Coordinates of C-alpha atoms in Angstrom, one line a residue:
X9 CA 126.0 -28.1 34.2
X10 CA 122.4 -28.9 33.2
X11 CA 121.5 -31.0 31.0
X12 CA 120.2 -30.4 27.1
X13 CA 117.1 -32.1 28.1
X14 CA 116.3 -30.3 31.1
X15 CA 116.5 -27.0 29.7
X16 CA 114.8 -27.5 26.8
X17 CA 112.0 -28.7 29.0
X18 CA 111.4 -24.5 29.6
X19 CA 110.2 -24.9 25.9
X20 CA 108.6 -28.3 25.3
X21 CA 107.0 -29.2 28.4
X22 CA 103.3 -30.2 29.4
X23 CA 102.3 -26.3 29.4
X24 CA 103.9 -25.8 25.2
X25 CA 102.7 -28.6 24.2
X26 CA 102.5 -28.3 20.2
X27 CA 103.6 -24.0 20.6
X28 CA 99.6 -23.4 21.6
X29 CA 98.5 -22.6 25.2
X30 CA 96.7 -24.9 27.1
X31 CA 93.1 -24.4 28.1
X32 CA 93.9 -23.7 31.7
X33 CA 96.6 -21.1 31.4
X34 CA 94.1 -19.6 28.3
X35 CA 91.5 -19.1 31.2
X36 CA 94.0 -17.5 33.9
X37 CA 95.4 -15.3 31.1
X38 CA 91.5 -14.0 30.4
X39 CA 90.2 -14.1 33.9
X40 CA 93.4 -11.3 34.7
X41 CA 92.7 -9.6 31.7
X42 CA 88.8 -9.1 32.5
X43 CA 89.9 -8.2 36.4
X44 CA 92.4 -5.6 35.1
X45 CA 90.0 -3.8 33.2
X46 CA 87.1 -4.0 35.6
X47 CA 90.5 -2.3 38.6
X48 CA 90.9 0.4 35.9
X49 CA 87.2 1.1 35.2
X50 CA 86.5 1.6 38.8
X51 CA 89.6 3.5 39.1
X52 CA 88.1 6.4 36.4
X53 CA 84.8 6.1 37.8
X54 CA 85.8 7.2 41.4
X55 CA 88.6 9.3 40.4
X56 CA 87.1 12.0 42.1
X57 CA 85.6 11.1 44.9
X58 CA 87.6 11.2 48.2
X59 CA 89.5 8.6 50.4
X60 CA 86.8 7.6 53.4
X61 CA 90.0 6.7 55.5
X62 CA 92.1 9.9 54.9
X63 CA 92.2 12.2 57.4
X64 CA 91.1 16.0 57.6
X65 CA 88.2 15.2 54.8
X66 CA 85.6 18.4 54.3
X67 CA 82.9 17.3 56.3
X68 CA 79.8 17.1 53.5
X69 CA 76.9 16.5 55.9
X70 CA 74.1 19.1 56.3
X71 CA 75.8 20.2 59.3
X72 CA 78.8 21.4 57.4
X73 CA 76.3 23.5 55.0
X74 CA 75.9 27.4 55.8
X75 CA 73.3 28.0 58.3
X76 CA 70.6 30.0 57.5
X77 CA 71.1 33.9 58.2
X78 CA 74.8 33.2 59.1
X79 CA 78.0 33.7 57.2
X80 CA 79.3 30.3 55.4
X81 CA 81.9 28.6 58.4
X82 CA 84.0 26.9 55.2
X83 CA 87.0 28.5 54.0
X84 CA 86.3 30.9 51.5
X85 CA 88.4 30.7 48.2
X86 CA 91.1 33.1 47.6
X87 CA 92.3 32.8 51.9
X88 CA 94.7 31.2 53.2
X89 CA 92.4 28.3 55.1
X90 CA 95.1 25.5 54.0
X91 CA 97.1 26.6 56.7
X92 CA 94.6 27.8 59.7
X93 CA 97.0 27.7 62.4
X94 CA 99.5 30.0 60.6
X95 CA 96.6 32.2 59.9
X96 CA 95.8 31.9 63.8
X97 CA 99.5 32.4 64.8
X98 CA 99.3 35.7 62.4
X99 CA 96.8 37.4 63.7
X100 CA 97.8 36.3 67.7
X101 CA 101.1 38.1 66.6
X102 CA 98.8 41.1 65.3
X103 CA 97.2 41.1 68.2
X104 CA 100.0 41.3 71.2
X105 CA 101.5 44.3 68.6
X106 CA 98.4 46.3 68.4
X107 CA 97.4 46.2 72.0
X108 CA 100.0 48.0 74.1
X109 CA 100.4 50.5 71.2
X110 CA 96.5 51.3 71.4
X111 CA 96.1 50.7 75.2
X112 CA 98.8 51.6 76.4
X113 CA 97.6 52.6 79.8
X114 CA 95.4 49.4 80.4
X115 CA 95.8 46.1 81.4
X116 CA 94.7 43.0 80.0
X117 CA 94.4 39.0 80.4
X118 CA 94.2 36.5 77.8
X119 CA 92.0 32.9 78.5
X120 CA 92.0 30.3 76.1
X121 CA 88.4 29.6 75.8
X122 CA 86.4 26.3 73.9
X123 CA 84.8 27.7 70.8
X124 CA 80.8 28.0 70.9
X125 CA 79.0 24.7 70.4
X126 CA 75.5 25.9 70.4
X127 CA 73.4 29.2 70.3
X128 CA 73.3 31.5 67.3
X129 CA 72.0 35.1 67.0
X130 CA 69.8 35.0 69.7
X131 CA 71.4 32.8 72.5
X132 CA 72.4 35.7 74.3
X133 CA 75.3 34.2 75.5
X134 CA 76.8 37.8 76.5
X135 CA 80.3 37.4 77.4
X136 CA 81.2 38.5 81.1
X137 CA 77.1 40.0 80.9
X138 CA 75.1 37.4 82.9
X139 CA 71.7 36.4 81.2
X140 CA 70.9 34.3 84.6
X141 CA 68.3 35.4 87.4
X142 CA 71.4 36.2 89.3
X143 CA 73.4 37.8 86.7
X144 CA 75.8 35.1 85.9
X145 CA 76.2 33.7 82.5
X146 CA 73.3 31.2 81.4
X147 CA 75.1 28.3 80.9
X148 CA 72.3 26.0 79.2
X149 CA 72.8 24.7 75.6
X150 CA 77.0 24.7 76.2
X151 CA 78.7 21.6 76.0
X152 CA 80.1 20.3 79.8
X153 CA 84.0 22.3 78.9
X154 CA 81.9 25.1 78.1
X155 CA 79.9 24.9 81.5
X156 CA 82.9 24.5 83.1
X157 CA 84.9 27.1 82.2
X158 CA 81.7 29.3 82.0
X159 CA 80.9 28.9 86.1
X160 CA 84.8 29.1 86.8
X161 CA 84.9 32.6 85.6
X162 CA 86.1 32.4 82.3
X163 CA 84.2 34.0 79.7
X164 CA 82.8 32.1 77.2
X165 CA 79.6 32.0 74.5
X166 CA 78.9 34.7 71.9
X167 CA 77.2 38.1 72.3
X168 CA 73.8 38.0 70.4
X169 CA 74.7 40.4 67.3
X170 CA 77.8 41.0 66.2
X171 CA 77.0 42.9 63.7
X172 CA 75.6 40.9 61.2
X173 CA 78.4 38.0 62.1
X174 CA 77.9 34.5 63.3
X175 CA 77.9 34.1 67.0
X176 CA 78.0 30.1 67.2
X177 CA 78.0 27.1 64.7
X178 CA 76.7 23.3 65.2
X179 CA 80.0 21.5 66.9
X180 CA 80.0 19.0 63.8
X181 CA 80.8 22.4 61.6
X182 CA 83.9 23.1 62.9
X183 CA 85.6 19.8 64.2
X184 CA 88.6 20.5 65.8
X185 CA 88.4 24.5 66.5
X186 CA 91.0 26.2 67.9
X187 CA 90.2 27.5 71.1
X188 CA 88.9 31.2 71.1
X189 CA 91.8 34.4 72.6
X190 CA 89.2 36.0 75.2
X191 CA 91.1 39.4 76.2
X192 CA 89.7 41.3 79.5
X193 CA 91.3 44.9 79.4
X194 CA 90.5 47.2 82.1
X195 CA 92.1 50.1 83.2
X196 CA 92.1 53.4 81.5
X197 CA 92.1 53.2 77.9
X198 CA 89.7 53.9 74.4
X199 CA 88.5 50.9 73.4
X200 CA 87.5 52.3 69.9
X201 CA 91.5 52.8 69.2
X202 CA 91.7 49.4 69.4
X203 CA 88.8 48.5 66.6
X204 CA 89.7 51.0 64.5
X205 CA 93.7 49.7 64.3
X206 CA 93.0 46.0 63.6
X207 CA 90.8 47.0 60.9
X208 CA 93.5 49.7 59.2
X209 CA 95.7 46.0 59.6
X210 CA 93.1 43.8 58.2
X211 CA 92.1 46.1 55.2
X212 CA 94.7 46.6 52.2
X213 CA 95.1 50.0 51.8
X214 CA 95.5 52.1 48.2
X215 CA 98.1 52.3 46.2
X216 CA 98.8 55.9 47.2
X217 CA 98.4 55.4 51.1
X218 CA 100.4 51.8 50.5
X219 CA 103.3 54.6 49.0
X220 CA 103.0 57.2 51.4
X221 CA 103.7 54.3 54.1
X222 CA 106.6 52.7 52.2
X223 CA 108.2 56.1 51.4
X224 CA 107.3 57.4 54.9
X225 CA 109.1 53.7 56.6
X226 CA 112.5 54.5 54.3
X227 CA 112.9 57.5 55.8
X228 CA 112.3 56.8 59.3
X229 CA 114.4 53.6 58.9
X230 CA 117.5 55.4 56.8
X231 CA 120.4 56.1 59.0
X232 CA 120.7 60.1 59.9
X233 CA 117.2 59.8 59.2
X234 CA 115.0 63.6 59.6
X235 CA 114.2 62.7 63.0
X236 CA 117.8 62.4 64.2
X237 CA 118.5 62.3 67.4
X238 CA 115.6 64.3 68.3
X239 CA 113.3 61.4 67.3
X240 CA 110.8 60.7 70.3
X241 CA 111.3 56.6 70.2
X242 CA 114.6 55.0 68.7
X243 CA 112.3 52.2 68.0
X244 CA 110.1 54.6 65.8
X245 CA 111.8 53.8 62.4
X246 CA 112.4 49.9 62.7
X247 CA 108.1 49.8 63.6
X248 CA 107.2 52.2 60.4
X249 CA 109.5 49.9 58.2
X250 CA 107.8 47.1 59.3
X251 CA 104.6 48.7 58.7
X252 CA 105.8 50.1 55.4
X253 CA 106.9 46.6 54.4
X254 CA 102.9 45.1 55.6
X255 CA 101.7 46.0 52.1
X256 CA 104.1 45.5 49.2
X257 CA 104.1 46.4 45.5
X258 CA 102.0 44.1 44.5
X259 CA 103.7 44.9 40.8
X260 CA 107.0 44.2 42.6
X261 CA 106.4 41.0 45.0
X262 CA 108.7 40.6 47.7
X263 CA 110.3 37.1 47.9
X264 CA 111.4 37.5 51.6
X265 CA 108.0 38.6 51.8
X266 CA 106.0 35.0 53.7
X267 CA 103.4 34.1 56.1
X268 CA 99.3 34.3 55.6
X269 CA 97.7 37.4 54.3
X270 CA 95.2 38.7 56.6
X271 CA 94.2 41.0 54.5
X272 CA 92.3 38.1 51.8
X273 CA 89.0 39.7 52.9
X274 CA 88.3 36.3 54.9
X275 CA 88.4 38.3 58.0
X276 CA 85.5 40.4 60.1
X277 CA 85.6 42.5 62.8
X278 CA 82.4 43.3 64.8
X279 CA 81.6 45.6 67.5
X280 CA 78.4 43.3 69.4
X281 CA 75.1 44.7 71.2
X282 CA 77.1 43.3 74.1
X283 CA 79.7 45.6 74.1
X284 CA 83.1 43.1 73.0
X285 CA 85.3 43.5 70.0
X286 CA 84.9 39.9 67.9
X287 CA 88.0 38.7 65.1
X288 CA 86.7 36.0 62.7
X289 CA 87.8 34.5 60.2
X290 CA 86.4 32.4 57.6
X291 CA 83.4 32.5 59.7
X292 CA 84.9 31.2 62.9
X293 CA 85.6 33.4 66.4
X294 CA 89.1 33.7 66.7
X295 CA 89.4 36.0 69.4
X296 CA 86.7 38.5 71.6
X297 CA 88.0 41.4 73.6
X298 CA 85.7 42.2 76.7
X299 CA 86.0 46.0 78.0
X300 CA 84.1 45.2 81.7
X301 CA 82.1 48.0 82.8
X302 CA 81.9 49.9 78.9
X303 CA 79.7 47.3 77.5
X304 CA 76.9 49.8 77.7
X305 CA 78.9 52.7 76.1
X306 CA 80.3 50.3 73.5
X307 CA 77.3 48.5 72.1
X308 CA 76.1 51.3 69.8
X309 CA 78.9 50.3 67.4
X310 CA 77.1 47.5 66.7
X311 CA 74.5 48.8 65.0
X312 CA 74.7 50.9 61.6
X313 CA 75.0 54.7 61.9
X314 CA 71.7 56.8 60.7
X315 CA 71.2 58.8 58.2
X316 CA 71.6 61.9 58.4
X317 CA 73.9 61.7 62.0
X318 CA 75.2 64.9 63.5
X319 CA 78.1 64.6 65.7
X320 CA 78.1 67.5 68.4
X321 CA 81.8 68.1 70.0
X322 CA 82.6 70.8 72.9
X323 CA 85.8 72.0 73.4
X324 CA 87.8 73.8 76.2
X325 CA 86.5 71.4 78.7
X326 CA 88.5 70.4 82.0
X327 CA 88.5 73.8 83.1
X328 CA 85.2 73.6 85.1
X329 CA 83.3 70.6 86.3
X330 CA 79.9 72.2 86.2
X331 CA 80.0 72.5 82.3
X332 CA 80.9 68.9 82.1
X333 CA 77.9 67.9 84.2
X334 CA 76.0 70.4 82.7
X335 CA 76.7 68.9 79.2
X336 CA 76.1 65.3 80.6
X337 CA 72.6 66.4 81.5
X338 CA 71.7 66.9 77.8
X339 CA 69.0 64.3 76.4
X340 CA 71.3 63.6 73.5
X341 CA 75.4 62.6 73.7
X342 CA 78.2 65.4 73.0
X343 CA 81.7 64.7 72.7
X344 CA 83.7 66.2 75.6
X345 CA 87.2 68.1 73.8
X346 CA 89.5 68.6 77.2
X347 CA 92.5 70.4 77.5
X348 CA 95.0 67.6 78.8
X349 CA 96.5 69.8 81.1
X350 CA 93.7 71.6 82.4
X351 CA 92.9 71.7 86.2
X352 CA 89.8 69.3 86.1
X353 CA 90.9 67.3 83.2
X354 CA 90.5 64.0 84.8
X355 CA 87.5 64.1 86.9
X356 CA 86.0 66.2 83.5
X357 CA 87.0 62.2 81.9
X358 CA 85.8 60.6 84.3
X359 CA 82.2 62.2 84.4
X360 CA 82.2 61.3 80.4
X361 CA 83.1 57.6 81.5
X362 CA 80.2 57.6 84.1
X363 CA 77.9 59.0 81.6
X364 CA 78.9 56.7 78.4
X365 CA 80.1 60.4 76.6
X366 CA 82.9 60.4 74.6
X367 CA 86.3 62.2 75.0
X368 CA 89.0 63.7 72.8
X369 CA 92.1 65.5 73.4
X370 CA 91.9 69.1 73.0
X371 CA 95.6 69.6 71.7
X372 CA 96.5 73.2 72.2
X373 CA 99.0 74.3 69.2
X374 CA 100.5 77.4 68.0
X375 CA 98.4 80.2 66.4
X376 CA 98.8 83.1 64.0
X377 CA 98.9 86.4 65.0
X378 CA 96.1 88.8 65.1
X379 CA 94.7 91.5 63.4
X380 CA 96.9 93.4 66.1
X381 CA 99.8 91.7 65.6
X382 CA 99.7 90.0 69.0
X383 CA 99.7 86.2 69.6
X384 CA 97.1 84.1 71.6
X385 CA 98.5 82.0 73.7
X386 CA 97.4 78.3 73.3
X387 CA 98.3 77.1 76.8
X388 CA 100.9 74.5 78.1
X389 CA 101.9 71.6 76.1
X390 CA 101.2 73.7 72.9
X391 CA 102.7 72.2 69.5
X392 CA 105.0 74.9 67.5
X393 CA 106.5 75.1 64.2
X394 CA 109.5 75.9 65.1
X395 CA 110.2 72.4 67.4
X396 CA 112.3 69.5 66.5
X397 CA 110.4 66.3 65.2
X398 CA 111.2 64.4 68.4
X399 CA 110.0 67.8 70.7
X400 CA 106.7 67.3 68.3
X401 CA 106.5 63.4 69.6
X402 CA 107.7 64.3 73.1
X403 CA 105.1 66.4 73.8
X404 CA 102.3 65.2 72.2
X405 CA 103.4 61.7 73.6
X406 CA 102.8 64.0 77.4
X407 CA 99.5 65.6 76.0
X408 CA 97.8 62.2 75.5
X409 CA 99.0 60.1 77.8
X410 CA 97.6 62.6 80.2
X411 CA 94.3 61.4 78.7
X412 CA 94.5 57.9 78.2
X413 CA 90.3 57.5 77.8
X414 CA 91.0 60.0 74.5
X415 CA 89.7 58.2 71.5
X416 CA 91.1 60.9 69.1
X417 CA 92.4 64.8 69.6
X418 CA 91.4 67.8 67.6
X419 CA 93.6 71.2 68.1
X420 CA 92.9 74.1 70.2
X421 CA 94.0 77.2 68.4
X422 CA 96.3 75.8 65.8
X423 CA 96.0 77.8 63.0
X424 CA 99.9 78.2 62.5
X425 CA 100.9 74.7 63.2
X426 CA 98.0 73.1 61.3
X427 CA 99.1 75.4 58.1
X428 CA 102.4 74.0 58.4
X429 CA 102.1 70.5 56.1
X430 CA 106.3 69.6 58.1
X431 CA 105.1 69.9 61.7
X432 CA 101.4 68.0 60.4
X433 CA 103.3 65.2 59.3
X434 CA 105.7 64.9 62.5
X435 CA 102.7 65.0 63.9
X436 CA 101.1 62.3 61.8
X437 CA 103.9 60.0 61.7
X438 CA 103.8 59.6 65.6
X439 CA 99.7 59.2 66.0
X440 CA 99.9 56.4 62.8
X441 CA 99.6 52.8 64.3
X442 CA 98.1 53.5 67.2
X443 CA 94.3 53.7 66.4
X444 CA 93.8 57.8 67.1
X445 CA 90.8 59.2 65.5
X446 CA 91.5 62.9 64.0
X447 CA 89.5 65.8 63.8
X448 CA 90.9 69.2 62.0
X449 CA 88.7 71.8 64.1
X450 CA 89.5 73.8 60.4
X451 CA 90.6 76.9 62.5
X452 CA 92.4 78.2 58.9
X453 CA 91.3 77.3 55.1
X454 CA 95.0 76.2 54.5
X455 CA 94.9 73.7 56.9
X456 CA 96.7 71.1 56.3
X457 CA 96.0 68.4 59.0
X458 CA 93.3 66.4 57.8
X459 CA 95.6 66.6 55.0
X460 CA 98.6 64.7 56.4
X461 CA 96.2 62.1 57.8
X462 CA 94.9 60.9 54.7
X463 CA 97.6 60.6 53.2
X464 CA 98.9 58.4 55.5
X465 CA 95.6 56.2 55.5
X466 CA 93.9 57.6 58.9
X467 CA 90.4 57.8 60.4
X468 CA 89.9 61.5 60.0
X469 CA 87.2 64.0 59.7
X470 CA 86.8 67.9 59.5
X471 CA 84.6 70.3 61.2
X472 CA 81.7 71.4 59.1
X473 CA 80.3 74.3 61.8
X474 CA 81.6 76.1 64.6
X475 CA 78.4 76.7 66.7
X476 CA 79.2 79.5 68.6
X477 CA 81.6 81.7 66.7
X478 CA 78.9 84.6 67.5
X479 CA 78.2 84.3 71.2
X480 CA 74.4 85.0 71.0
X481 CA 71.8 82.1 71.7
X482 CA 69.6 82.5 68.7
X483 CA 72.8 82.8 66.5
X484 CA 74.2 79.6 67.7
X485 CA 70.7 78.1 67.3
X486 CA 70.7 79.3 63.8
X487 CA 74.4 77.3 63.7
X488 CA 72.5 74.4 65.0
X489 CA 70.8 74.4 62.1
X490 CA 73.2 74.9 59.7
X491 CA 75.0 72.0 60.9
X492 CA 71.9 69.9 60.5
X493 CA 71.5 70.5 57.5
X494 CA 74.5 70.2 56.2
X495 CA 74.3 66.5 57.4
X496 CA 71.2 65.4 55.8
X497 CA 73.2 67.1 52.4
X498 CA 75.9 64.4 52.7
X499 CA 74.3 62.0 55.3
X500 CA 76.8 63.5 58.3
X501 CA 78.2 66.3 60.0
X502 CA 80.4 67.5 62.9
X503 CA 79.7 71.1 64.9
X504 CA 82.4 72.1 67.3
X505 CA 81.0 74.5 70.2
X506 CA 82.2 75.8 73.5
X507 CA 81.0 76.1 77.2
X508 CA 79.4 79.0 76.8
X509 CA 76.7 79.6 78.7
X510 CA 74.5 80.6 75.2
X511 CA 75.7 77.6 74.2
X512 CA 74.7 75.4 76.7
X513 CA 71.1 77.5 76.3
X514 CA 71.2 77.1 72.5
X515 CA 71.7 73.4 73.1
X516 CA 68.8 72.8 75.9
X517 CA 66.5 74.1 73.7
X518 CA 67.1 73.9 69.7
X519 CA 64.5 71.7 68.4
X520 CA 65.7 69.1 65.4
X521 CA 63.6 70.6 62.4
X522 CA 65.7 68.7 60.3
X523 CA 65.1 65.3 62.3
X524 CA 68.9 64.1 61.9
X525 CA 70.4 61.7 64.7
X526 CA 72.5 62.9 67.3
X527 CA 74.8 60.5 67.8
X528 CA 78.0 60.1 69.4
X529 CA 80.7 60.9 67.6
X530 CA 82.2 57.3 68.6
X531 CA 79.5 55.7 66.2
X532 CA 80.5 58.6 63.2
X533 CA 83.8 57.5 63.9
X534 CA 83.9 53.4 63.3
X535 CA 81.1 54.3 60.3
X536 CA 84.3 56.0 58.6
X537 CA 86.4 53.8 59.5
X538 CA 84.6 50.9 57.6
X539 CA 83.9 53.4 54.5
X540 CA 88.2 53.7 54.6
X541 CA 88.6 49.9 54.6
X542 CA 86.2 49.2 52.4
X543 CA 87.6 51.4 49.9
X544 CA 84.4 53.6 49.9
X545 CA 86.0 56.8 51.9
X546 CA 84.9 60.2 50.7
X547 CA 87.3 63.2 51.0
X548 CA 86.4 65.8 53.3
X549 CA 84.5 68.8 51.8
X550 CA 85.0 72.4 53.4

């Protein structure tokens, strides 16, 4: 037990002596006071500034500012750059979906290739395109990985022009970039099927296409659904659910709805003057899809489409190879509409390949009767009103794979099937998702195609002229014209003709009073599909 004394020493002792503090424990007690207030002063001061030791700090250097005449590399506010590599995992998934359902027929290798270091618009780093004496790639101004993995064969370094995106940023911009996805697809396919799916998946559609989708997914998705056991793919319904279920309500969110929207208007697609198909987001190449031996064909999409543009399309083809050489010979492209089962339908594709032309399916479907009462026939692998949903599939499914270089079909005939708005949309529900262009060759008034395909959110157009409907040279001249100037009254225009030989005179010779742009209809094609993503389409007039 301790003592009175000794306790009480807690209260009397040297440092209480007389109840006052001594002069030494007065000058601790002030000197912690003073370095208290001097820790929380400095504390207020800097509260904003950041932590030099923490890790992943925005790098604030003039490096890290935008570069002149190029996008701004940081993230952009509103996406979803707190998480990059779940944005990168999202659109990898995006990718490996859209690819064999666009390009179906072609084959393709993925490399894993260090991002740009160096070079900007003009370092004409081209892709697989060599820019050395030899045709190889120049390799000067890439770091040593980039060398290496340059002179090994993989490609690397960014086309000069990619439409108005970045093609390289200082190293110290982007520490720690992902590596770039470098797809090489050869084989048949239509690479523009490709662009013009990842940028339907990358755009947020309207409220009414974002319906049409959701209501179009229930019922492919609902058991005893109208495709029954007819339906072409038993897999069809799952896909449109999951495609109905992309863009939700956004009135009604969906709380199992997670991962990274790529849709936050941080992402760019670009077609380049060297012929690849570039993904970035917030500024930075995410992945470049190289189409060796189209480079030429394809690097028109990089730049803008004129005003006013006529698109000139020829139908009936694949039944004679001198029309298709004959056509090739033009000085200006037309778009080659072949039958897919026609005798010469192939080699009539593969001429349009050689020559950088493009190539639709001419889809024959059922017509009305005449005047007479009597039928045309359309030809095999016609489309009827009175087949199954799943026959529908089935044989358009045969009609185009038989034509796998097809960027789009347009019907031959068709003017009973194309009035139906049923056998349209079995029609439509099979060609969504997988990047086909449409054109309604408007062989009735009550057509209802182009219809079906905007409702459902897809690249479409109508024919404005049919050029030889009289089969006299100066009347398709005279159609010529017409269909010029109906372009320069809304800036574009599509003309449908046939092999004729008066129309192969009519088109050696018409002279462009109206000075439009022929262009291909590839280039009218991607200009529409921007307008649609951007939320700036026009409807069709007839």
């Amino acid at each position: 037990m301790l003592h009175k004394n000794n306790t009480e020493s807690l209260q009397t002792g040297p440092l209480w002596s007389g109840g006052r503090l001594s002069a030494s424990v007065r000058m601790a007690l002030a000197g912690g006071l003073w370095l208290a207030a001097s820790l929380a002063l400095a504390l207020w001061v800097g509260r904003g500034a950041p932590d030099p030791f923490a890790e992943n700090q925005p790098v604030t250097d003039a490096a890290s500012a935008p570069v002149a005449g190029l996008p701004d590399q940081r993230p952009q506010a509103g996406s979803d750059a707190a998480d990059p590599q779940a944005r990168l995992d999202a659109l990898d998934k995006m990718v490996e979906e859209v690819l064999p359902r666009t390009l179906p027929a072609a084959r393709w290798r993925r490399e894993l290739v260090p991002p740009l270091v160096a070079g900007g618009p003009d370092s004409g780093y081209g892709g697989s395109s060599g820019d050395g004496p030899d045709g190889t790639a120049d390799l000067r101004g890439m770091t040593g990985s980039a060398r290496r993995s340059a002179s090994s064969g993989a490609p690397t370094g960014a086309p000069a022009g990619a439409s108005g995106q970045a093609t390289g940023f200082p190293a110290a911009a982007r520490p720690e970039a992902p590596a770039v996805r470098v797809y090489t697809v050869t084989g048949p396919c239509a690479p523009l099927r490709l662009g013009l799916e990842l940028l339907d998946k990358l755009a947020r559609p309207d409220a009414t296409v974002r319906a049409e989708r959701q209501k179009l997914a229930a019922q492919e998705a609902a058991p005893g659904g109208p495709h029954g056991e007819n339906a072409f793919n038993a897999k069809s319904g799952a896909a449109l659910a999951h495609r109905g279920a992309d863009w939700p309500d956004p009135d009604r969110p969906d709380p199992d709805r997670s991962g990274p929207d790529l849709a936050d208007g941080a992402i760019r697609l670009a077609w380049t003057d060297a012929g690849s198909l570039d993904i970035f987001d917030n500024g930075r190449l995410t992945h470049r899809f190289l189409f060796p031996g189209r480079e030429a064909q394809l690097a028109d999409l990089a730049t803008p489409l004129p005003r006013p543009a006529l698109a000139l399309v020829i139908d009936d083809m694949g039944q004679s190879l001198s029309a298709a050489e004959a056509l090739a010979a033009l000085p200006y492209p037309v778009t080659l509409a072949i039958w897919p089962h026609a005798p010469h339908a192939r080699v009539t594709a593969d001429v349009a390949a050689q020559r950088r032309l493009d190539v639709m399916a001419h889809v024959p479907m059922e017509p009305l009767a005449r005047a007479d009462g009597k039928r045309p026939q359309p030809g095999p692998g016609a489309l009827r009103t009175d087949m199954e949903p799943g026959q529908i599939r089935a044989t358009l499914k045969d009609n185009l794979s038989a034509l796998p270089t097809a960027m789009g079909l347009n019907n031959h005939m068709g003017s009973a099937f194309t009035s139906s708005a049923a056998s349209c949309r079995h029609l439509c529900v099979w060609l969504e998702g997988r990047g086909f262009f449409v054109l309604d060759s408007l062989t009735t008034p009550d057509s209802q195609l182009g219809v079906q395909t905007r409702a459902l959110g897809m690249v479409s157009a109508v024919r404005d002229v049919f050029l030889d409907t009289r089969r006299q040279t100066p009347a398709i001249l005279s159609a010529l014209d017409q269909a010029a100037a109906k372009a320069r009254a809304r800036g574009y225009a599509v003309a449908i003709g046939h092999p004729y030989e008066e129309t192969l005179r009519a088109l050696r010779t018409w002279q462009d009073k109206a000075q439009v742009a022929l262009v291909p209809l590839r280039r009218l094609v991607w200009h529409l599909a921007q307008e649609k993503a951007a939320g700036t389409a026009e409807t069709p007039a007839r």
